[in-house]
């Protein structure tokens, strides 16, 4: 158990809908990262937050947004969903920044039908 | 743009043998490299890391080698076991417009043959 909790584990929704994925980082970790993993693909970095503020942005679509709350949990919002958004979404956390070991959650599997 | 790529998408190794997984990176400014293991249905799990001021680091049954001249990273797993079967990702950290960014490679699927 990495200490990073993601909910829900599975999500099935229709095209055009909006969903929210939630991540609770390890106790004490200030950085949260979101990654997208499509079938048999690598991990695509979406966005990073540090202590409530956006720190780095990757290949995140405009339809996607994220935030980190004062209690350090984070949410990833995906809107106007398309079939191609079906993927595993992982959250990771680390004590400080990307230059330290990051711990991953079990992921949320999103299926858009 | 920067990319981290792997030479082989799949690798099969006999149980007990050593395995070597290779990774090429393109960002010469990267200063921290990590290997992750991802088992089916699970999130990536940290295996070992190495900083750019080192060329070798050893862990338990694993060794990471860094060749900055040719921008190449490798993961050696000694005496492989069935539990080593997984997808292995290399990742690099580099500064990008004042922010640190962790970028993952495509992954290599390692299969241990009993």
Coordinates of N, CA, C and O in Angstrom, one line a residue, chain A residues 18-77:
Chain A
X18 N -19.4 14.8 -17.5 CA -18.3 15.3 -16.7 C -18.1 14.5 -15.5 O -19.1 14.0 -14.9
X19 N -16.8 14.2 -15.1 CA -16.6 13.4 -13.9 C -15.5 14.0 -13.1 O -14.7 14.9 -13.6
X20 N -15.4 13.6 -11.8 CA -14.4 14.1 -10.9 C -13.7 13.0 -10.3 O -14.3 12.1 -9.7
X21 N -12.4 12.9 -10.4 CA -11.6 11.9 -9.8 C -10.9 12.5 -8.6 O -10.4 13.7 -8.6
X22 N -10.8 11.7 -7.5 CA -10.3 12.3 -6.3 C -9.0 11.5 -5.8 O -8.9 10.3 -6.1
X23 N -8.1 12.3 -5.2 CA -6.8 11.7 -4.8 C -6.5 12.3 -3.4 O -6.5 13.5 -3.2
X24 N -6.2 11.4 -2.5 CA -5.7 11.8 -1.2 C -4.2 11.4 -1.1 O -3.9 10.2 -1.2
X25 N -3.3 12.3 -1.0 CA -1.9 12.0 -1.0 C -1.4 11.3 0.3 O -2.2 11.3 1.3
X26 N -0.2 10.8 0.3 CA 0.3 10.3 1.6 C 0.4 11.4 2.6 O 0.6 12.6 2.3
X27 N 0.3 11.0 3.8 CA 0.4 12.0 4.9 C 1.7 12.7 4.9 O 2.8 12.1 4.8
X28 N 1.7 14.0 4.8 CA 2.9 14.8 4.8 C 3.4 15.2 3.5 O 4.3 16.1 3.3
X29 N 2.9 14.6 2.4 CA 3.3 14.9 1.1 C 2.6 16.2 0.6 O 1.4 16.3 0.7
X30 N 3.4 17.1 0.1 CA 2.8 18.4 -0.4 C 2.5 18.4 -1.9 O 1.7 19.2 -2.3
X31 N 3.2 17.6 -2.6 CA 3.0 17.6 -4.1 C 2.1 16.5 -4.5 O 2.2 15.3 -4.1
X32 N 1.3 16.8 -5.5 CA 0.4 15.8 -6.1 C 0.5 15.9 -7.6 O 0.6 17.0 -8.2
X33 N 0.6 14.8 -8.3 CA 0.7 14.7 -9.7 C -0.4 13.9 -10.3 O -0.8 12.9 -9.6
X34 N -0.9 14.3 -11.4 CA -1.9 13.5 -12.2 C -1.3 13.0 -13.5 O -0.6 13.7 -14.2
X35 N -1.5 11.7 -13.8 CA -1.1 11.1 -15.0 C -2.2 10.3 -15.7 O -3.1 9.8 -15.0
X36 N -2.1 10.3 -17.0 CA -3.1 9.5 -17.8 C -2.3 8.3 -18.4 O -1.2 8.5 -19.0
X37 N -2.9 7.1 -18.3 CA -2.3 6.0 -19.0 C -3.3 5.3 -19.9 O -4.2 4.7 -19.3
X38 N -3.1 5.4 -21.2 CA -4.0 4.7 -22.1 C -3.5 3.3 -22.3 O -2.4 2.9 -21.8
X39 N -4.4 2.4 -22.9 CA -4.1 1.0 -23.0 C -2.7 0.8 -23.6 O -2.4 1.3 -24.7
X40 N -1.9 0.0 -22.9 CA -0.5 -0.3 -23.4 C 0.3 0.9 -23.8 O 1.1 0.9 -24.7
X41 N 0.0 2.0 -23.1 CA 0.8 3.2 -23.3 C 1.6 3.6 -22.0 O 1.4 3.0 -21.0
X42 N 2.5 4.5 -22.2 CA 3.2 5.0 -21.0 C 2.3 6.0 -20.2 O 1.1 6.2 -20.5
X43 N 3.0 6.6 -19.3 CA 2.3 7.5 -18.4 C 2.5 8.9 -18.9 O 3.6 9.4 -19.0
X44 N 1.4 9.6 -19.2 CA 1.4 11.0 -19.7 C 1.1 11.9 -18.5 O 0.1 11.8 -17.9
X45 N 2.1 12.8 -18.3 CA 2.0 13.7 -17.2 C 0.9 14.8 -17.6 O 0.9 15.3 -18.6
X46 N 0.0 15.0 -16.6 CA -1.1 16.0 -16.9 C -0.8 17.3 -16.1 O -0.7 18.3 -16.7
X47 N -0.6 17.2 -14.8 CA -0.5 18.4 -14.0 C 0.1 18.1 -12.7 O -0.1 17.0 -12.2
X48 N 0.7 19.1 -12.0 CA 1.3 18.9 -10.7 C 0.9 20.1 -9.8 O 0.9 21.2 -10.3
X49 N 0.5 19.8 -8.6 CA 0.2 20.8 -7.6 C 1.2 20.7 -6.4 O 1.6 19.6 -6.1
X50 N 1.5 21.8 -5.9 CA 2.4 21.8 -4.7 C 1.7 22.7 -3.7 O 1.6 23.9 -3.9
X51 N 1.3 22.2 -2.6 CA 0.8 22.9 -1.4 C -0.3 23.9 -1.9 O -0.4 25.0 -1.5
X52 N -1.2 23.4 -2.7 CA -2.3 24.1 -3.2 C -2.2 24.9 -4.4 O -3.2 25.4 -5.0
X53 N -1.0 25.0 -4.9 CA -0.8 25.8 -6.1 C -0.3 25.0 -7.3 O 0.5 24.0 -7.1
X54 N -0.7 25.4 -8.5 CA -0.3 24.7 -9.7 C 1.2 24.9 -9.9 O 1.7 26.0 -9.8
X55 N 2.0 23.8 -10.1 CA 3.4 23.8 -10.2 C 3.9 23.6 -11.6 O 4.9 24.2 -12.0
X56 N 3.3 22.6 -12.3 CA 3.8 22.3 -13.6 C 2.6 21.7 -14.4 O 1.7 21.1 -13.8
X57 N 2.6 22.0 -15.7 CA 1.6 21.5 -16.5 C 2.1 20.7 -17.7 O 3.1 21.1 -18.3
X58 N 1.5 19.6 -17.9 CA 1.9 18.7 -19.0 C 0.9 18.8 -20.2 O 0.4 19.8 -20.5
X59 N 0.7 17.6 -20.8 CA -0.2 17.6 -21.9 C -1.7 17.5 -21.5 O -2.4 16.5 -21.8
X60 N -2.1 18.5 -20.7 CA -3.5 18.4 -20.2 C -4.4 19.2 -21.1 O -4.1 20.3 -21.5
X61 N -5.5 18.5 -21.5 CA -6.5 19.2 -22.4 C -7.2 20.3 -21.7 O -7.4 20.3 -20.4
X62 N -7.7 21.2 -22.4 CA -8.5 22.3 -21.8 C -9.8 21.9 -21.2 O -10.3 22.5 -20.3
X63 N -10.3 20.7 -21.6 CA -11.5 20.1 -21.0 C -11.2 19.6 -19.6 O -12.1 19.2 -18.9
X64 N -10.0 19.4 -19.3 CA -9.6 18.9 -18.0 C -9.1 20.0 -17.1 O -8.4 20.9 -17.6
X65 N -9.4 19.8 -15.8 CA -8.8 20.8 -14.9 C -8.6 20.1 -13.6 O -9.1 19.0 -13.3
X66 N -7.8 20.7 -12.7 CA -7.5 20.1 -11.4 C -7.4 21.1 -10.4 O -7.2 22.3 -10.7
X67 N -7.4 20.7 -9.1 CA -7.1 21.6 -8.1 C -6.7 20.8 -6.9 O -6.9 19.6 -6.8
X68 N -5.9 21.5 -6.0 CA -5.5 20.9 -4.7 C -6.1 21.8 -3.6 O -5.9 23.0 -3.6
X69 N -6.7 21.1 -2.7 CA -7.4 21.8 -1.6 C -6.5 22.0 -0.4 O -5.4 21.4 -0.3
X70 N -6.9 22.9 0.6 CA -6.1 23.1 1.8 C -5.7 21.9 2.5 O -4.7 21.9 3.2
X71 N -6.5 20.9 2.5 CA -6.2 19.6 3.2 C -5.3 18.7 2.3 O -5.0 17.6 2.7
X72 N -4.8 19.3 1.2 CA -3.9 18.7 0.3 C -4.5 17.6 -0.6 O -3.8 17.1 -1.5
X73 N -5.7 17.2 -0.4 CA -6.3 16.3 -1.4 C -6.5 17.0 -2.7 O -6.6 18.3 -2.8
X74 N -6.6 16.3 -3.8 CA -6.7 16.9 -5.1 C -7.8 16.2 -5.9 O -8.2 15.1 -5.6
X75 N -8.4 17.0 -6.8 CA -9.4 16.5 -7.7 C -9.0 16.8 -9.1 O -8.5 17.9 -9.4
X76 N -9.3 15.8 -10.0 CA -9.1 16.0 -11.4 C -10.5 16.0 -12.1 O -11.2 15.0 -11.9
X77 N -10.9 17.1 -12.7 CA -12.2 17.2 -13.4 C -12.0 17.0 -14.9 O -11.2 17.7 -15.5

